[in-house]
């Protein structure tokens, strides 16, 4: 199976397991800059050179070799499950993509028909009931993750623990796992441990949010989107994410972690 979702600097200083909706654009640009002294011109997801990616056939051998030898710093980044799922909804379901179209073509019309989701349109200023539509999307996300119906779960809302586990199961070992909510602190520890070609001041790095400005803004605080049923559903599908990555399930408005990630525990539970 190899190492799907893994990016690595060409200098083999850092190996990163991508977790969608967890600052992956910014991390990829920092990795690119650490080798080349400049940021990639465009969305780093579109790059086909300057950064090894498992999706590129020529990158398989160097990534596999580096992971097996464990000479590069191996890391990943996680995010509060409440905020991550809301971000997925507003970006991938309610928003318009960079190509000017809806995500995955006919997905939104299907959700409108099957789940009654209304996400408005740019023409009406994305005027819709955000809370009601999000809760219906959550039901759809649960169906895809638990029952794989009406489709396979999308990478943007499938559990972080599922993404992170593939690296371990296939022979990788993480050195660091940090939280998006304390990004600079966590990313700095990775850079300090890595033998990078070019230094970088994280305080001067822009946030490369490629979905920014293409859809509606969240109109309410996080807890307003999650009634008792919604919280039951999100626990059902993201229990491991809350527990392993130390997020507060009881207070949706507390986006910050309530503890440090225990990497030994992550390896033990996700490496089975």
CSV table of C-alpha atoms in Angstrom, one decimal, residues 153-258:
chain,number,residue,atom,x,y,z
A,153,UNK,CA,-16.2,9.0,2.9
A,154,UNK,CA,-14.4,12.0,1.5
A,155,UNK,CA,-10.9,12.7,2.7
A,156,UNK,CA,-11.9,16.2,4.0
A,157,UNK,CA,-14.3,14.8,6.6
A,158,UNK,CA,-13.1,11.3,7.2
A,159,UNK,CA,-11.5,10.9,10.7
A,160,UNK,CA,-8.0,12.3,11.2
A,161,UNK,CA,-7.1,9.0,13.0
A,162,UNK,CA,-7.8,7.1,9.8
A,163,UNK,CA,-5.5,9.3,7.8
A,164,UNK,CA,-2.8,9.2,10.4
A,165,UNK,CA,-3.0,5.4,11.0
A,166,UNK,CA,-2.0,4.5,7.4
A,167,UNK,CA,1.5,5.8,7.9
A,168,UNK,CA,1.9,3.7,11.1
A,169,UNK,CA,0.4,0.5,9.7
A,170,UNK,CA,2.6,0.6,6.7
A,171,UNK,CA,5.8,1.0,8.7
A,172,UNK,CA,6.2,4.7,9.5
A,173,UNK,CA,6.8,6.2,12.9
A,174,UNK,CA,5.9,9.8,13.9
A,175,UNK,CA,8.3,12.0,15.7
A,176,UNK,CA,5.9,14.8,16.3
A,177,UNK,CA,2.1,15.4,16.1
A,178,UNK,CA,1.0,19.0,16.8
A,179,UNK,CA,-2.2,21.0,16.9
A,180,UNK,CA,-3.3,23.5,14.3
A,181,UNK,CA,-4.5,25.7,17.1
A,182,UNK,CA,-0.9,26.1,18.3
A,183,UNK,CA,0.5,26.0,14.9
A,184,UNK,CA,3.7,28.1,15.1
A,185,UNK,CA,4.8,26.4,18.3
A,186,UNK,CA,4.3,22.9,16.9
A,187,UNK,CA,5.8,23.7,13.4
A,188,UNK,CA,8.8,25.4,15.0
A,189,UNK,CA,9.6,22.2,16.9
A,190,UNK,CA,9.5,20.3,13.6
A,191,UNK,CA,11.8,22.8,12.0
A,192,UNK,CA,14.2,22.8,14.9
A,193,UNK,CA,14.5,19.0,14.7
A,194,UNK,CA,14.9,19.0,10.9
A,195,UNK,CA,18.1,19.6,8.9
A,196,UNK,CA,16.7,22.2,6.6
A,197,UNK,CA,18.6,23.9,3.7
A,198,UNK,CA,16.9,27.3,4.2
A,199,UNK,CA,15.8,29.0,7.5
A,200,UNK,CA,12.3,30.5,7.8
A,201,UNK,CA,10.6,32.9,10.3
A,202,UNK,CA,7.2,31.4,11.0
A,203,UNK,CA,6.0,34.7,12.2
A,204,UNK,CA,6.3,36.0,8.7
A,205,UNK,CA,4.7,33.1,6.9
A,206,UNK,CA,1.2,33.9,5.4
A,207,UNK,CA,-1.6,31.4,6.0
A,208,UNK,CA,-2.2,29.7,2.7
A,209,UNK,CA,-5.9,29.1,3.0
A,210,UNK,CA,-6.8,28.2,-0.6
A,211,UNK,CA,-10.6,28.0,0.2
A,212,UNK,CA,-10.7,31.6,1.7
A,213,UNK,CA,-13.2,33.9,0.0
A,214,UNK,CA,-15.0,31.3,-2.2
A,215,UNK,CA,-18.1,30.8,-0.1
A,216,UNK,CA,-20.2,31.9,2.9
A,217,UNK,CA,-18.7,33.0,6.2
A,218,UNK,CA,-19.7,31.1,9.3
A,219,UNK,CA,-22.4,33.2,10.9
A,220,UNK,CA,-22.6,31.6,14.4
A,221,UNK,CA,-20.4,30.3,17.1
A,222,UNK,CA,-19.4,26.6,16.9
A,223,UNK,CA,-21.7,25.4,19.6
A,224,UNK,CA,-24.8,26.8,17.8
A,225,UNK,CA,-24.3,24.2,15.1
A,226,UNK,CA,-24.3,21.2,17.4
A,227,UNK,CA,-27.5,20.2,19.3
A,228,UNK,CA,-27.6,17.0,21.3
A,229,UNK,CA,-28.2,14.8,18.3
A,230,UNK,CA,-25.4,16.5,16.4
A,231,UNK,CA,-23.0,15.9,19.3
A,232,UNK,CA,-24.0,12.3,19.5
A,233,UNK,CA,-23.3,11.9,15.8
A,234,UNK,CA,-19.9,13.6,15.9
A,235,UNK,CA,-18.8,11.5,18.9
A,236,UNK,CA,-19.9,8.4,17.0
A,237,UNK,CA,-17.6,9.2,14.1
A,238,UNK,CA,-14.8,11.1,15.7
A,239,UNK,CA,-14.4,9.6,19.1
A,240,UNK,CA,-10.8,8.5,18.5
A,241,UNK,CA,-9.9,12.0,17.2
A,242,UNK,CA,-11.2,13.6,20.4
A,243,UNK,CA,-9.5,11.1,22.7
A,244,UNK,CA,-6.2,10.6,20.9
A,245,UNK,CA,-5.5,14.2,20.0
A,246,UNK,CA,-6.8,15.6,23.3
A,247,UNK,CA,-9.7,17.8,22.2
A,248,UNK,CA,-12.6,19.0,24.4
A,249,UNK,CA,-15.8,17.1,23.4
A,250,UNK,CA,-17.9,18.7,26.2
A,251,UNK,CA,-17.3,22.3,25.0
A,252,UNK,CA,-17.6,22.8,21.2
A,253,UNK,CA,-16.5,26.5,21.6
A,254,UNK,CA,-13.2,25.5,23.2
A,255,UNK,CA,-11.1,24.9,20.0
A,256,UNK,CA,-7.9,24.5,21.9
A,257,UNK,CA,-6.5,21.0,23.0
A,258,UNK,CA,-6.8,20.1,26.6
